[in-house]
Amino acid sequence: MVLTELGSSLANALAKINRAPKIDDKILQILIADIERALLGADVSTKLVEKLKGNIREKLRLSELPAGVDVKRVIEKVECAQYKVAIQTKKQKGITVIKEITSLLDSERVAYVPRRGKSNVIMFVGLQGSGKTTTCTKLGYYYRVRGWKVGLVCCDTFRAGAFDQLEQNAIKAKIHFYGDRVETDPVKIALEGVKRFKEKKFEIIIVDTSGRHKQEESLFEEMEMIAHAVKPDDTILVVDSTNGQQLEAQAEAFRKRVDVASVIVTKLDGHAKGGGALSAVAATKAPIVFIGVGEHFNELQKFDTQRFVNRILGRGDIATIVEDMKEQKLDDQKELLEKMKKGIFTLRMMRDQFQNILKMGSFGSMMQMIPGLNNLPKESEEASQQRLQNFLVIMDSMTAEELDGDISLIETNPARQRRICRGAGVHINFIRELVMVYKPFAGFAKNMKKMPFGKNGEMPKNPNQMAKMANFLPENVLRQIGGQAGFMNLMQKFQSAEAGTALQSMQNMQSRMKGMQQMAKSQRRNRR
Ligand SMILES: Nc1nc2c(ncn2[C@@H]2O[C@H](COP(=O)(O)OP(=O)(O)OP(=O)(O)O)[C@@H](O)[C@H]2O)c(=O)[nH]1
Ligand SMILES: [Mg+2]
């Protein structure tokens, strides 16, 4: 998980404030010292930490706050209406502790946003091994699953095997690809690839370039020539987070030679010192647009500073889930709901839901966005994701009759089970597990008839009805999201993330959460 350690130390520091009976300067000093320790531990530069401390001390003067202001909220909240009033009366610049931490990662500049119906040429640059080729494919995949027409151009003629690497990635991610095994001039390839994709009205054209192990003149010259030839709309610098604070100098060096419009920071998965990398890049004022959190195509997360800080502090990020679902048109699940309300839930429906989960990004990154579920160990996330993939392969080798029929067709027929598993190339145990995961889903659908949904399938708004709804969740899921109160809080977040469609998203989430939980459960059972 990204920066889990930093997140939990900051959250602990803030929790101390909440526990303190009275907030005075001494408590504030302790908070500042705790924050300093946490940030330095995550490799954030001393210079930036000193600046942050100075800002908090200078701008958060407890004695100057008007009477009646809730000091705890002032210290903690990202946006605090009460403090805004205080600011207006005192004519101070608004600052809270979390806002200060957020500003460490904020680059202020606005990044390029691709436009639909137009050819957006995006060129990737960066040092050798920073993750350019992997990230090109991840970004291509990101746009493809959102319905854009995507093409990849391989201009790396420097490293042997570069062509094959990108071609194979493109095939796996189902993205169009252009490259030339014979041509040695990267500029010619770039021109030809971009021209072809433009002619065919591709909307996202990604140009992968070669890297060098350090900032060499030959790398910069090649980069400049390609940029001059294809005139990219966006140039993305890819940097490896394991380089920590050094990234400030690296990003500056690239920006001197090409117009780096935005940055992607890779390899942030499980890297405790990523705070140094993110803050070093932000210090150059180039906006971070995505972060790489694993080697798979879906392990790319859109980067939004405030949402990111919320996420690492364990406050969840419902807004991103709702946005992702809308972008991928996963929020329109009327048909699914209608069927479930009639008590119908087939294996085909489960397969579609599992595919949706995988489209949303990695399992772990999605869990991180749900308050209360963001502390699962990495190992269990990976195992769950793998299990999900196995289930999909199994369901792919089923006939229509098996996918749409009663589960007893499979459950009571060992010969059928063997045939399906042979086709899928998995052990027979997996199908038994699949049946075990499926059954509670089907049971849940049967229960849905009794749930207090509105006329059009919407979630109840009335608190009593909401509480009733919470009782339909499995006990352990309910406990993890903080009981009835946690559930209601989550619902409200969905409602405010986007009224209307978000309610439906919540319903989808409910069934997904149940599925995840079942998987975690069967996993624990297997381990025993
Ligand atoms: N764990 C992890 N590994 C990553 C991530 N992004 C890239 N990698 C790995 O980093 C290694 C180098 O990635 P590439 O995409 O080949 O790097 P590159 O910048 O294209 O390298 P050159 O073409 O040689 O300049 C590969 O093993 C990738 O799988 C990430 O976000 N997390
Ligand atoms: Mg490469």
XYZ file of C-alpha atoms in Angstrom, residues 27-458:
432
model
C -0.080 20.062 22.666
C 0.432 21.900 19.394
C 4.227 21.598 19.785
C 3.861 17.842 20.342
C 1.738 17.595 17.204
C 4.293 19.507 15.163
C 7.117 17.297 16.467
C 5.134 14.121 15.629
C 4.424 15.363 12.121
C 8.078 16.256 11.643
C 9.166 12.750 12.684
C 6.633 11.102 10.385
C 7.589 13.181 7.344
C 11.335 12.784 7.862
C 10.767 9.026 8.269
C 9.112 9.026 4.831
C 12.215 10.751 3.396
C 10.656 14.199 2.916
C 13.509 16.706 2.726
C 14.525 18.597 5.846
C 14.126 21.854 3.957
C 10.475 21.164 3.175
C 9.731 19.905 6.672
C 11.266 23.046 8.215
C 9.145 25.190 5.927
C 6.020 23.310 6.908
C 6.792 23.670 10.608
C 7.371 27.380 10.175
C 4.086 27.791 8.315
C 2.088 25.978 10.969
C 3.709 27.952 13.796
C 3.251 31.240 12.041
C -0.262 30.730 10.800
C -1.847 28.689 13.523
C -1.767 31.065 16.474
C -4.109 29.609 19.009
C -4.300 32.763 21.113
C -5.541 34.737 18.115
C -8.450 32.476 17.265
C -11.810 34.018 18.152
C -13.691 32.560 21.094
C -16.105 29.773 20.256
C -14.042 28.331 17.402
C -13.588 24.545 17.595
C -9.793 24.392 17.782
C -9.593 20.665 17.079
C -11.424 21.132 13.822
C -9.280 24.104 12.918
C -6.142 22.028 13.381
C -7.381 19.012 11.572
C -9.901 19.695 8.873
C -8.916 20.287 5.284
C -11.813 22.634 4.838
C -13.264 24.218 7.922
C -16.127 26.668 7.692
C -15.560 27.922 11.230
C -11.964 28.643 10.489
C -12.882 30.487 7.329
C -14.911 32.818 9.519
C -11.935 33.163 11.831
C -9.730 33.922 8.868
C -12.052 36.552 7.573
C -12.226 38.294 10.912
C -8.498 38.074 11.478
C -7.569 38.683 7.843
C -5.146 35.774 8.075
C -4.276 33.381 5.313
C -6.203 30.161 5.825
C -4.088 27.240 6.916
C -4.716 24.045 8.808
C -2.327 21.250 9.569
C -3.715 18.876 6.959
C -3.813 21.665 4.424
C -0.120 22.252 5.070
C 0.702 18.565 4.623
C -1.370 18.554 1.432
C 0.469 21.576 0.113
C 3.760 19.645 0.403
C 2.512 17.486 -2.450
C 0.726 20.151 -4.388
C 2.351 21.390 -7.548
C -0.239 24.098 -8.231
C 0.180 23.884 -11.998
C -2.648 22.422 -14.033
C -1.852 19.323 -16.069
C -2.865 18.660 -19.673
C -6.282 17.039 -20.006
C -6.813 15.028 -23.224
C -9.797 16.038 -25.330
C -12.303 13.619 -26.820
C -12.586 13.422 -30.591
C -9.095 14.879 -31.077
C -5.699 13.202 -31.493
C -3.848 13.804 -28.224
C -0.154 13.005 -28.625
C 1.515 12.125 -25.323
C 5.270 11.653 -25.254
C 6.971 9.784 -22.409
C 10.487 10.663 -21.247
C 12.657 9.502 -18.376
C 15.808 7.727 -17.283
C 16.504 4.074 -17.985
C 14.369 1.697 -15.945
C 12.194 4.443 -14.481
C 9.111 2.619 -15.741
C 8.325 4.451 -19.016
C 7.351 1.450 -21.120
C 5.281 -0.124 -18.338
C 3.576 3.189 -17.610
C 2.857 3.855 -21.328
C 0.897 0.626 -21.382
C -0.799 1.386 -18.066
C -1.896 4.800 -19.316
C -3.033 3.329 -22.638
C -5.028 0.717 -20.751
C -6.463 3.392 -18.441
C -7.868 5.292 -21.414
C -8.903 2.205 -23.379
C -11.165 0.899 -20.621
C -12.735 4.360 -20.505
C -13.673 4.064 -24.151
C -10.855 6.028 -25.867
C -9.142 4.813 -29.042
C -5.512 4.303 -28.012
C -2.295 3.690 -29.967
C 1.257 3.090 -28.690
C 4.361 4.041 -30.683
C 7.692 2.420 -29.781
C 10.562 4.805 -30.518
C 13.111 3.015 -28.383
C 15.766 1.867 -30.828
C 18.436 2.083 -28.139
C 17.716 -0.919 -25.969
C 17.570 -4.406 -27.469
C 14.206 -5.992 -26.791
C 12.353 -2.690 -26.384
C 10.190 -3.369 -29.441
C 9.132 -6.817 -28.200
C 8.474 -5.533 -24.688
C 6.069 -2.828 -25.826
C 4.470 -5.018 -28.479
C 3.756 -7.763 -25.955
C 2.428 -5.256 -23.429
C 0.179 -3.736 -26.088
C -1.224 -7.134 -27.065
C -1.931 -8.032 -23.445
C -3.599 -4.676 -22.797
C -5.482 -4.873 -26.147
C -4.035 -1.598 -27.420
C -2.935 -0.802 -30.991
C 0.807 -0.703 -31.502
C 3.266 0.742 -34.010
C 6.963 -0.031 -34.167
C 9.691 -0.848 -36.694
C 12.244 -3.561 -36.042
C 14.509 -2.464 -38.891
C 14.501 1.339 -38.706
C 17.176 2.720 -36.382
C 16.149 6.377 -36.371
C 13.680 6.964 -33.502
C 12.537 10.267 -35.020
C 11.410 8.555 -38.241
C 9.502 5.918 -36.278
C 7.844 8.552 -34.095
C 6.752 10.565 -37.126
C 5.406 7.556 -38.995
C 3.606 6.067 -35.966
C 1.952 9.325 -34.975
C 0.973 10.006 -38.612
C -0.673 6.594 -39.005
C -2.607 6.816 -35.763
C -3.704 10.383 -36.529
C -4.983 9.310 -39.949
C -7.070 6.640 -38.284
C -8.411 9.207 -35.812
C -6.884 7.662 -32.688
C -7.607 9.852 -29.668
C -4.689 8.938 -27.413
C -1.344 8.427 -29.150
C 1.396 7.501 -26.700
C 5.033 7.774 -27.770
C 7.477 5.680 -25.726
C 11.092 6.844 -25.926
C 14.360 5.258 -24.865
C 16.154 5.877 -21.588
C 19.791 6.224 -20.510
C 21.148 5.303 -17.137
C 21.983 8.902 -16.360
C 21.188 12.354 -17.686
C 23.341 12.070 -20.815
C 23.502 14.549 -23.643
C 22.575 11.845 -26.184
C 19.333 11.148 -24.313
C 18.356 14.810 -24.202
C 19.205 15.358 -27.873
C 17.103 12.396 -28.965
C 14.247 13.558 -26.749
C 14.381 17.076 -28.204
C 14.421 15.785 -31.780
C 11.407 13.515 -31.233
C 9.539 16.315 -29.464
C 10.346 18.695 -32.311
C 9.105 16.176 -34.892
C 5.836 15.016 -33.313
C 4.989 18.195 -31.361
C 3.370 16.394 -28.422
C 0.349 17.914 -26.684
C 1.656 16.540 -23.408
C 5.120 15.416 -22.319
C 5.133 13.157 -19.300
C 8.284 12.590 -17.283
C 8.373 9.173 -15.616
C 10.434 8.958 -12.430
C 11.256 6.078 -10.112
C 10.192 6.827 -6.529
C 13.055 4.791 -5.081
C 15.267 7.755 -6.022
C 13.556 9.762 -3.284
C 14.715 13.333 -2.791
C 17.103 13.180 -5.761
C 14.085 13.465 -8.003
C 13.951 17.219 -7.571
C 17.255 17.607 -9.430
C 16.294 14.955 -11.984
C 12.964 16.586 -12.783
C 14.633 20.018 -13.048
C 17.212 18.650 -15.504
C 14.526 17.249 -17.798
C 12.438 20.387 -17.568
C 15.364 22.458 -18.782
C 15.463 20.524 -22.049
C 11.870 19.593 -22.888
C 8.585 21.062 -21.882
C 7.714 18.531 -19.166
C 4.027 19.166 -18.644
C 3.407 16.496 -16.050
C 5.043 13.720 -14.045
C 4.214 10.117 -13.184
C 5.948 8.719 -10.110
C 6.353 4.915 -10.301
C 7.115 2.054 -7.919
C 5.302 3.609 -4.997
C 3.933 0.214 -4.013
C 5.021 -0.656 -0.507
C 7.770 1.935 -0.637
C 7.955 3.568 2.777
C 10.082 6.480 1.560
C 7.755 7.563 -1.257
C 6.952 10.778 0.599
C 10.392 12.093 -0.365
C 9.801 11.303 -4.026
C 6.371 12.880 -4.214
C 7.335 16.032 -2.336
C 10.580 16.419 -4.327
C 8.672 16.316 -7.611
C 5.979 18.648 -6.305
C 8.723 21.101 -5.307
C 9.583 21.531 -9.002
C 5.967 22.661 -9.547
C 5.387 20.044 -12.239
C 2.035 18.402 -11.569
C 2.000 14.711 -10.636
C -0.796 13.205 -12.691
C -0.635 9.508 -11.858
C 1.304 7.208 -9.576
C 2.446 3.673 -10.379
C 1.690 1.221 -7.610
C 2.649 -2.153 -9.084
C 3.742 -3.989 -12.190
C 0.265 -4.804 -13.541
C -1.535 -2.662 -16.116
C -4.263 -1.639 -13.728
C -1.849 -0.546 -11.015
C -1.905 3.105 -11.981
C -3.733 5.606 -9.812
C -4.867 9.048 -10.788
C -3.173 11.477 -8.431
C -5.166 14.138 -6.687
C -3.330 15.643 -3.736
C -6.218 16.164 -1.393
C -7.799 12.789 -2.093
C -4.409 11.119 -1.756
C -3.815 12.663 1.665
C -7.303 11.588 2.750
C -6.555 8.105 1.584
C -3.223 7.713 3.344
C -4.766 9.095 6.526
C -7.284 6.244 6.344
C -10.243 8.509 5.646
C -11.085 6.808 2.382
C -11.741 8.323 -0.986
C -15.289 7.667 -2.045
C -15.176 10.502 -4.584
C -12.609 8.613 -6.677
C -14.592 5.384 -6.582
C -17.735 7.157 -7.760
C -15.808 9.038 -10.441
C -14.095 5.866 -11.689
C -17.376 4.019 -11.875
C -18.959 6.837 -13.834
C -16.007 7.163 -16.204
C -16.088 3.474 -16.954
C -19.862 3.467 -17.104
C -19.981 0.917 -14.316
C -22.505 2.892 -12.341
C -25.403 2.091 -14.597
C -26.456 -1.260 -13.249
C -30.229 -1.036 -13.503
C -30.544 -4.439 -15.094
C -28.440 -6.104 -12.401
C -30.479 -4.459 -9.666
C -33.786 -5.355 -11.233
C -32.781 -8.995 -11.416
C -31.355 -9.032 -7.916
C -34.507 -7.478 -6.549
C -36.369 -10.433 -8.000
C -33.962 -12.711 -6.160
C -32.011 -13.685 -9.308
C -28.220 -13.817 -9.247
C -26.508 -16.049 -11.799
C -22.864 -16.960 -12.258
C -22.868 -14.781 -15.386
C -23.908 -11.808 -13.281
C -21.149 -12.583 -10.802
C -18.630 -12.827 -13.643
C -19.653 -9.371 -14.918
C -19.245 -7.916 -11.429
C -15.811 -9.483 -10.998
C -14.739 -8.083 -14.352
C -15.905 -4.662 -13.224
C -13.841 -4.918 -10.051
C -10.733 -5.673 -12.084
C -11.455 -2.800 -14.477
C -11.633 -0.382 -11.554
C -7.973 -0.900 -10.821
C -6.147 -3.196 -8.533
C -8.008 -4.779 -5.695
C -5.744 -3.188 -3.118
C -6.047 0.317 -4.476
C -9.807 0.055 -4.352
C -9.784 -1.201 -0.775
C -7.638 1.751 0.212
C -10.379 4.101 -0.858
C -13.003 2.644 1.446
C -12.773 4.027 4.973
C -12.305 1.182 7.424
C -11.159 -1.323 4.815
C -7.881 0.362 4.055
C -5.656 -1.591 6.377
C -5.697 -5.025 4.814
C -2.230 -6.528 4.442
C -0.701 -6.295 0.955
C -0.271 -10.057 0.818
C -3.987 -10.656 1.204
C -4.798 -8.056 -1.478
C -2.587 -9.819 -3.990
C -3.950 -13.233 -3.142
C -7.513 -11.915 -3.485
C -6.759 -10.400 -6.854
C -5.220 -13.654 -8.083
C -8.211 -15.605 -6.799
C -10.541 -13.244 -8.656
C -8.596 -13.861 -11.850
C -8.777 -17.644 -11.363
C -12.531 -17.421 -10.919
C -12.842 -15.456 -14.142
C -10.850 -18.063 -16.068
C -13.073 -20.804 -14.647
C -16.255 -18.976 -15.589
C -14.863 -18.378 -19.076
C -14.697 -22.104 -19.641
C -18.341 -22.664 -18.658
C -21.170 -23.124 -21.154
C -24.076 -20.650 -21.386
C -26.261 -23.222 -19.664
C -23.878 -23.378 -16.712
C -23.497 -19.609 -16.466
C -27.219 -18.921 -16.540
C -28.599 -22.038 -14.897
C -28.960 -23.196 -11.333
C -25.743 -23.746 -9.418
C -26.804 -27.329 -8.638
C -25.990 -28.139 -12.265
C -22.319 -27.728 -11.384
C -22.366 -28.472 -7.694
C -23.823 -31.954 -8.033
C -21.875 -33.016 -11.092
C -18.195 -33.880 -10.521
C -17.680 -34.774 -14.213
C -18.818 -31.291 -15.207
C -16.544 -29.761 -12.577
C -13.581 -31.694 -13.975
C -14.374 -30.627 -17.547
C -14.612 -26.945 -16.600
C -11.378 -27.019 -14.600
C -9.522 -28.879 -17.336
C -10.610 -26.175 -19.791
C -9.479 -23.458 -17.407
C -6.243 -25.200 -16.518
C -6.858 -24.955 -12.777
C -7.131 -27.461 -9.943
C -10.579 -28.874 -9.174
C -10.520 -27.215 -5.741
C -10.962 -23.816 -7.351
C -14.415 -24.603 -8.686
C -15.525 -25.742 -5.241
C -14.270 -22.461 -3.893
C -16.094 -20.582 -6.644
C -19.342 -22.266 -5.644
C -18.674 -21.284 -2.040
C -18.160 -17.655 -3.024
C -21.192 -17.643 -5.307
C -23.715 -19.031 -2.868
C -23.732 -16.133 -0.365
C -24.156 -13.719 -3.314
C -27.195 -15.651 -4.469
C -28.453 -15.717 -0.887
C -27.945 -11.959 -0.681
C -30.057 -11.491 -3.833
C -32.827 -13.567 -2.289
C -32.741 -11.295 0.771
C -32.914 -8.173 -1.374
C -36.651 -8.672 -1.800
C -37.003 -7.794 1.874
C -34.743 -4.728 1.824
C -36.201 -1.248 2.145
C -35.201 0.087 -1.316
C -37.159 3.008 -2.788
C -39.550 2.696 -5.713
C -36.797 3.044 -8.291
C -34.335 0.851 -6.467
C -32.657 3.771 -4.691
